[in-house]
Short mmCIF file of C-alpha atoms and ligand atoms in Angstrom, two decimals:
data_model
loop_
_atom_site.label_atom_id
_atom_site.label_comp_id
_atom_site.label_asym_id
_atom_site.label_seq_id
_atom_site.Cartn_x
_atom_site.Cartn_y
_atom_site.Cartn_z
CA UNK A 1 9.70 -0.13 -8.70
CA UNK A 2 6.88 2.07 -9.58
CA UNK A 3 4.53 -1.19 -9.49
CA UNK A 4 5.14 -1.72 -5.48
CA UNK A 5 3.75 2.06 -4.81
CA UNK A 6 0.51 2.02 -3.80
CA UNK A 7 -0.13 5.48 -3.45
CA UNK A 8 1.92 8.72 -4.70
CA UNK A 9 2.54 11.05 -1.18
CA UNK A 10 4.66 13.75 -2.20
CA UNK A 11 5.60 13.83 -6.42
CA UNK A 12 8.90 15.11 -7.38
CA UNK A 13 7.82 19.17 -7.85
CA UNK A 14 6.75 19.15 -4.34
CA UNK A 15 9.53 18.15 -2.96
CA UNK A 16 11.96 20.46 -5.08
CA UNK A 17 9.70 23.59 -3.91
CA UNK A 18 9.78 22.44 -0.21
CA UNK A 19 13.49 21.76 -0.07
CA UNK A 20 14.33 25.58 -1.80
CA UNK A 21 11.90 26.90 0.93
CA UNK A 22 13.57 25.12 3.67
CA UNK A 23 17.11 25.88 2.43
CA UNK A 24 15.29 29.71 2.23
CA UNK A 25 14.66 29.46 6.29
CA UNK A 26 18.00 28.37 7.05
CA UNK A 27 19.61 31.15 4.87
CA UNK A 28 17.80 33.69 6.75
CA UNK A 29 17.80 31.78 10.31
CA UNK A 30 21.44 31.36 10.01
CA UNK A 31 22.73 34.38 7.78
CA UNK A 32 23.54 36.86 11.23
CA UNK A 33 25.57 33.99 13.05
CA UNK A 34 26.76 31.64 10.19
CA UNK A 35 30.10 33.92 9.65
CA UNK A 36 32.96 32.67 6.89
CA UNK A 37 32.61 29.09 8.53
CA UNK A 38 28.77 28.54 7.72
CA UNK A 39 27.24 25.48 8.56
CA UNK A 40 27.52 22.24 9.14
CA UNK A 41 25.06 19.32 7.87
CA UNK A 42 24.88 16.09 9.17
CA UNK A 43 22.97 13.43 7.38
CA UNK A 44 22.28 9.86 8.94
CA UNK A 45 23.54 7.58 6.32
CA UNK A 46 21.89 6.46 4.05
CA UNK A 47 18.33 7.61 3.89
CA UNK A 48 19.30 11.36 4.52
CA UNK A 49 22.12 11.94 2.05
CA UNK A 50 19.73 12.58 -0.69
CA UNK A 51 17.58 15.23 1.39
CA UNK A 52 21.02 16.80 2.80
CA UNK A 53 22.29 17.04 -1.21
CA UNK A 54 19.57 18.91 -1.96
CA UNK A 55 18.92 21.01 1.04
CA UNK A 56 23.08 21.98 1.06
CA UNK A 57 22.60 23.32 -2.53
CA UNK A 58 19.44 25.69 -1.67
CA UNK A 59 21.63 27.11 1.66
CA UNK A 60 23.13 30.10 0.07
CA UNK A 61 26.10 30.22 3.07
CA UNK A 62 28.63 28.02 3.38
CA UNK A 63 27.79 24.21 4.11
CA UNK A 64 30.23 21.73 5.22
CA UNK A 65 28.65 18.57 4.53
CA UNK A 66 29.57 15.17 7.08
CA UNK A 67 28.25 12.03 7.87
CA UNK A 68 27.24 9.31 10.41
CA UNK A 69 26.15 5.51 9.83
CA UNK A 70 24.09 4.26 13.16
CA UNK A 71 22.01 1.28 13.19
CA UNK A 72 18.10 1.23 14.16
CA UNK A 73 16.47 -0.47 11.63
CA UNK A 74 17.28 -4.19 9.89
CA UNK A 75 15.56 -5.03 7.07
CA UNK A 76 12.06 -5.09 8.38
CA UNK A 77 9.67 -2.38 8.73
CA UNK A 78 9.68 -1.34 12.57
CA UNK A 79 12.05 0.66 14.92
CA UNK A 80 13.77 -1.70 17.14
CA UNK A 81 15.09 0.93 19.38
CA UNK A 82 18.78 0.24 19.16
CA UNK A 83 20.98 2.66 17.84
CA UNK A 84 24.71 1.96 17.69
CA UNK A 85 27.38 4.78 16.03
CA UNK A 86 28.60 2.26 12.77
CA UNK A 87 30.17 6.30 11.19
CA UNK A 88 31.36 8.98 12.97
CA UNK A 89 31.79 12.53 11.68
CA UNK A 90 35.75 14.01 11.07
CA UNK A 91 34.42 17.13 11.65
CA UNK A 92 35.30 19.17 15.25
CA UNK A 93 32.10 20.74 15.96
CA UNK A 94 32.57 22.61 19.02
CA UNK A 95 31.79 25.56 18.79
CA UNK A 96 30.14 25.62 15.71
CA UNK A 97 26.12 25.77 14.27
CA UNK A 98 25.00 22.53 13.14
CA UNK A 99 21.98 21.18 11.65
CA UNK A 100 21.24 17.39 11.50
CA UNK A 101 19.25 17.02 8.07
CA UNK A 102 17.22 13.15 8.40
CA UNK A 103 15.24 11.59 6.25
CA UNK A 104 12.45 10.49 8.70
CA UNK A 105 10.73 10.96 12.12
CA UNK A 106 9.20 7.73 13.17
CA UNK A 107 9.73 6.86 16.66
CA UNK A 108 12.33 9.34 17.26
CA UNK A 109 14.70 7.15 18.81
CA UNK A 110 17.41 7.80 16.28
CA UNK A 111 16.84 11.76 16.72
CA UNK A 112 16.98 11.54 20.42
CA UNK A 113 19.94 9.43 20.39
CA UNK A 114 22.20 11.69 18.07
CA UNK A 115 21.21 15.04 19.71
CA UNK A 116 22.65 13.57 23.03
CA UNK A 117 25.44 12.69 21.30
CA UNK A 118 26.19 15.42 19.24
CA UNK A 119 25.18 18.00 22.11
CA UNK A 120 28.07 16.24 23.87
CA UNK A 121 30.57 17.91 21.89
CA UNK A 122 29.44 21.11 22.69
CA UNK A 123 28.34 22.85 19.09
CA UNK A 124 27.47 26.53 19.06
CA UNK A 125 24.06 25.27 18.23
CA UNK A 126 22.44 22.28 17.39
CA UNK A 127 19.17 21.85 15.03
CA UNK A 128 16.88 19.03 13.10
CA UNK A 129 15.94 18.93 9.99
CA UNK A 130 13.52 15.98 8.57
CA UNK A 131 12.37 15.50 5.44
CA UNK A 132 9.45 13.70 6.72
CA UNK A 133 7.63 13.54 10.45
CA UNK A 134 5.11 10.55 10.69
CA UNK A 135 2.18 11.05 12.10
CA UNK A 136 2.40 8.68 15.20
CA UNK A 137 0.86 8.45 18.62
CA UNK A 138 4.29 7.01 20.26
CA UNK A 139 6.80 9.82 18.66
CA UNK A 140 9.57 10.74 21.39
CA UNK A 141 9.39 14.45 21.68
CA UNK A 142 12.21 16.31 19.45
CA UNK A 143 12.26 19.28 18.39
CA UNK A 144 12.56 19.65 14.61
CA UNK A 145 13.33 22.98 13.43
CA UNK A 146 12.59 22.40 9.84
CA UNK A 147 10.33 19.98 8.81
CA UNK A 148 9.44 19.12 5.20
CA UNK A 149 6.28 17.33 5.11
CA UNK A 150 3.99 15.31 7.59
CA UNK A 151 3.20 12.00 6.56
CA UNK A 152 0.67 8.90 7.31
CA UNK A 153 1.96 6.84 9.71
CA UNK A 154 2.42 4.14 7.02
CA UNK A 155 5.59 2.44 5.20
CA UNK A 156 7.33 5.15 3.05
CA UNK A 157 9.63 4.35 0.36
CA UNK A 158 11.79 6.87 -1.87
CA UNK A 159 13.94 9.94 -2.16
CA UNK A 160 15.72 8.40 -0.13
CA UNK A 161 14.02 5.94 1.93
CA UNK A 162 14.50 2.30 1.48
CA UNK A 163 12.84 -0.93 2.08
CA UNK A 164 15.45 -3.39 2.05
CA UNK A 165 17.98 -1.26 0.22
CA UNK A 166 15.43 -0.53 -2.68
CA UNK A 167 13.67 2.18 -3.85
CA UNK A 168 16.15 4.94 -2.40
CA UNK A 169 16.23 6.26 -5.79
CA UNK A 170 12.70 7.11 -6.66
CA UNK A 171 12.42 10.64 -7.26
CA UNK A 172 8.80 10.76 -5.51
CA UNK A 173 7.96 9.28 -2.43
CA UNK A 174 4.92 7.08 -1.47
CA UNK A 175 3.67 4.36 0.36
CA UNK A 176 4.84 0.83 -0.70
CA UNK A 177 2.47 -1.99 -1.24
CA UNK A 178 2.17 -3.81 2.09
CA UNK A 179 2.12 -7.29 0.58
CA UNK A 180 5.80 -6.07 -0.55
CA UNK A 181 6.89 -6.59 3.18
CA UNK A 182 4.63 -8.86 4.34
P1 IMP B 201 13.04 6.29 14.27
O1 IMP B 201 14.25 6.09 15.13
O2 IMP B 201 11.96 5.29 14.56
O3 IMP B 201 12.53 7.71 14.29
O4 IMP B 201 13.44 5.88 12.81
C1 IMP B 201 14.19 6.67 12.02
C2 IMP B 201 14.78 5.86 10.89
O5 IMP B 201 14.02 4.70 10.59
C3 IMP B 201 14.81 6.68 9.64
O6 IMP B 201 16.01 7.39 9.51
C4 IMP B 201 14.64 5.63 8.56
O7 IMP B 201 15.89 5.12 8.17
C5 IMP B 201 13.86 4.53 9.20
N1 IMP B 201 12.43 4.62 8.89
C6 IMP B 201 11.41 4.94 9.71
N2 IMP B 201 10.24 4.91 9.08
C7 IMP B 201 10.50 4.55 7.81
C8 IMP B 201 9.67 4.35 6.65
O8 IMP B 201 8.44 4.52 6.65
N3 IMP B 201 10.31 4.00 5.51
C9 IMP B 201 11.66 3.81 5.45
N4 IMP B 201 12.47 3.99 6.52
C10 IMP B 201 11.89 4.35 7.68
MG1 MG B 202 17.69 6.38 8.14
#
């Protein structure tokens, strides 16, 4: 995999230290209101479950962990706007403080879509966290919270983030080759 990487955007120290001082902000945001119920995470299957897994474990108050499968992307490179709920959560959040943990701002359409839709059933509070915000000039306007690292607006790959189901499990991330998806 390392071969398709054309350049190294965030190595796997970096992103350790940014995740504990995330999880560090959300212990201290949260730690007045979070009671014996904590939190609850919500990562957008499958990119974010590797951010949320390590952003649960540096929350020191209780995380419930759930997850949602939506559809925006195929297995090309760009947004194509429709988003359709494949996962629901189980979990009843009414009434309680949630935080949706993604792997990546790019157009925002996904973000605006599932703050809509989780706002809907009326949480105590509702937050983003993204690992990564690209640097576009056609983002929707969200407001993210927590944010872990800006990025170029190029095609990203790892911890995570997948180009055709590959490279989720690089450690690192970077920018894949583009004759990879050309
Ligand atoms: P948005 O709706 O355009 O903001 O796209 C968000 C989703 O698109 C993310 O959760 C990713 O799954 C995917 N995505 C956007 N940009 C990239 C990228 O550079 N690499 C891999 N996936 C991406
Ligand atoms: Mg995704």
């Amino acid at each position: 995999m390392h071969e398709d990487i054309a350049q190294v955007l965030f190595t796997e120290d970096e992103i350790a230290k940014r995740v504990d001082e995330i999880g560090a902000a959300i212990t201290g945001d949260y730690a007045e209101v979070a009671g014996n119920r904590g939190l609850v995470m919500i990562s957008v299957l499958r990119g974010a479950a590797i951010f949320m897994a390590d952003l649960a474990r540096a929350v020191r108050l209780p995380v419930e962990m759930d997850y949602m499968a939506i559809s925006s992307y195929g297995d090309g490179s760009k947004s194509s706007g429709v988003v359709r709920v494949l996962k629901d959560i189980s979990t009843d959040i009414a009434g309680r403080h949630v935080i949706i943990a993604e792997d990546i701002l790019d157009t925002g359409l996904t973000l605006k879509y599932l703050l809509r839709y989780l706002a809907s059933r009326n949480p105590a509070s509702l937050e983003v966290a993204t690992f990564l915000r690209k640097r576009t000039s056609d983002q929707a306007e969200i407001a993210c919270k927590y944010i872990g690292f800006e990025c170029p607006d190029e095609f990203i790959v790892g911890y995570g983030l997948d180009y055709a189901e590959r490279y989720r499990n690089l450690p690192y991330v970077g920018v894949l080759k583009a004759d990879v998806y050309r």
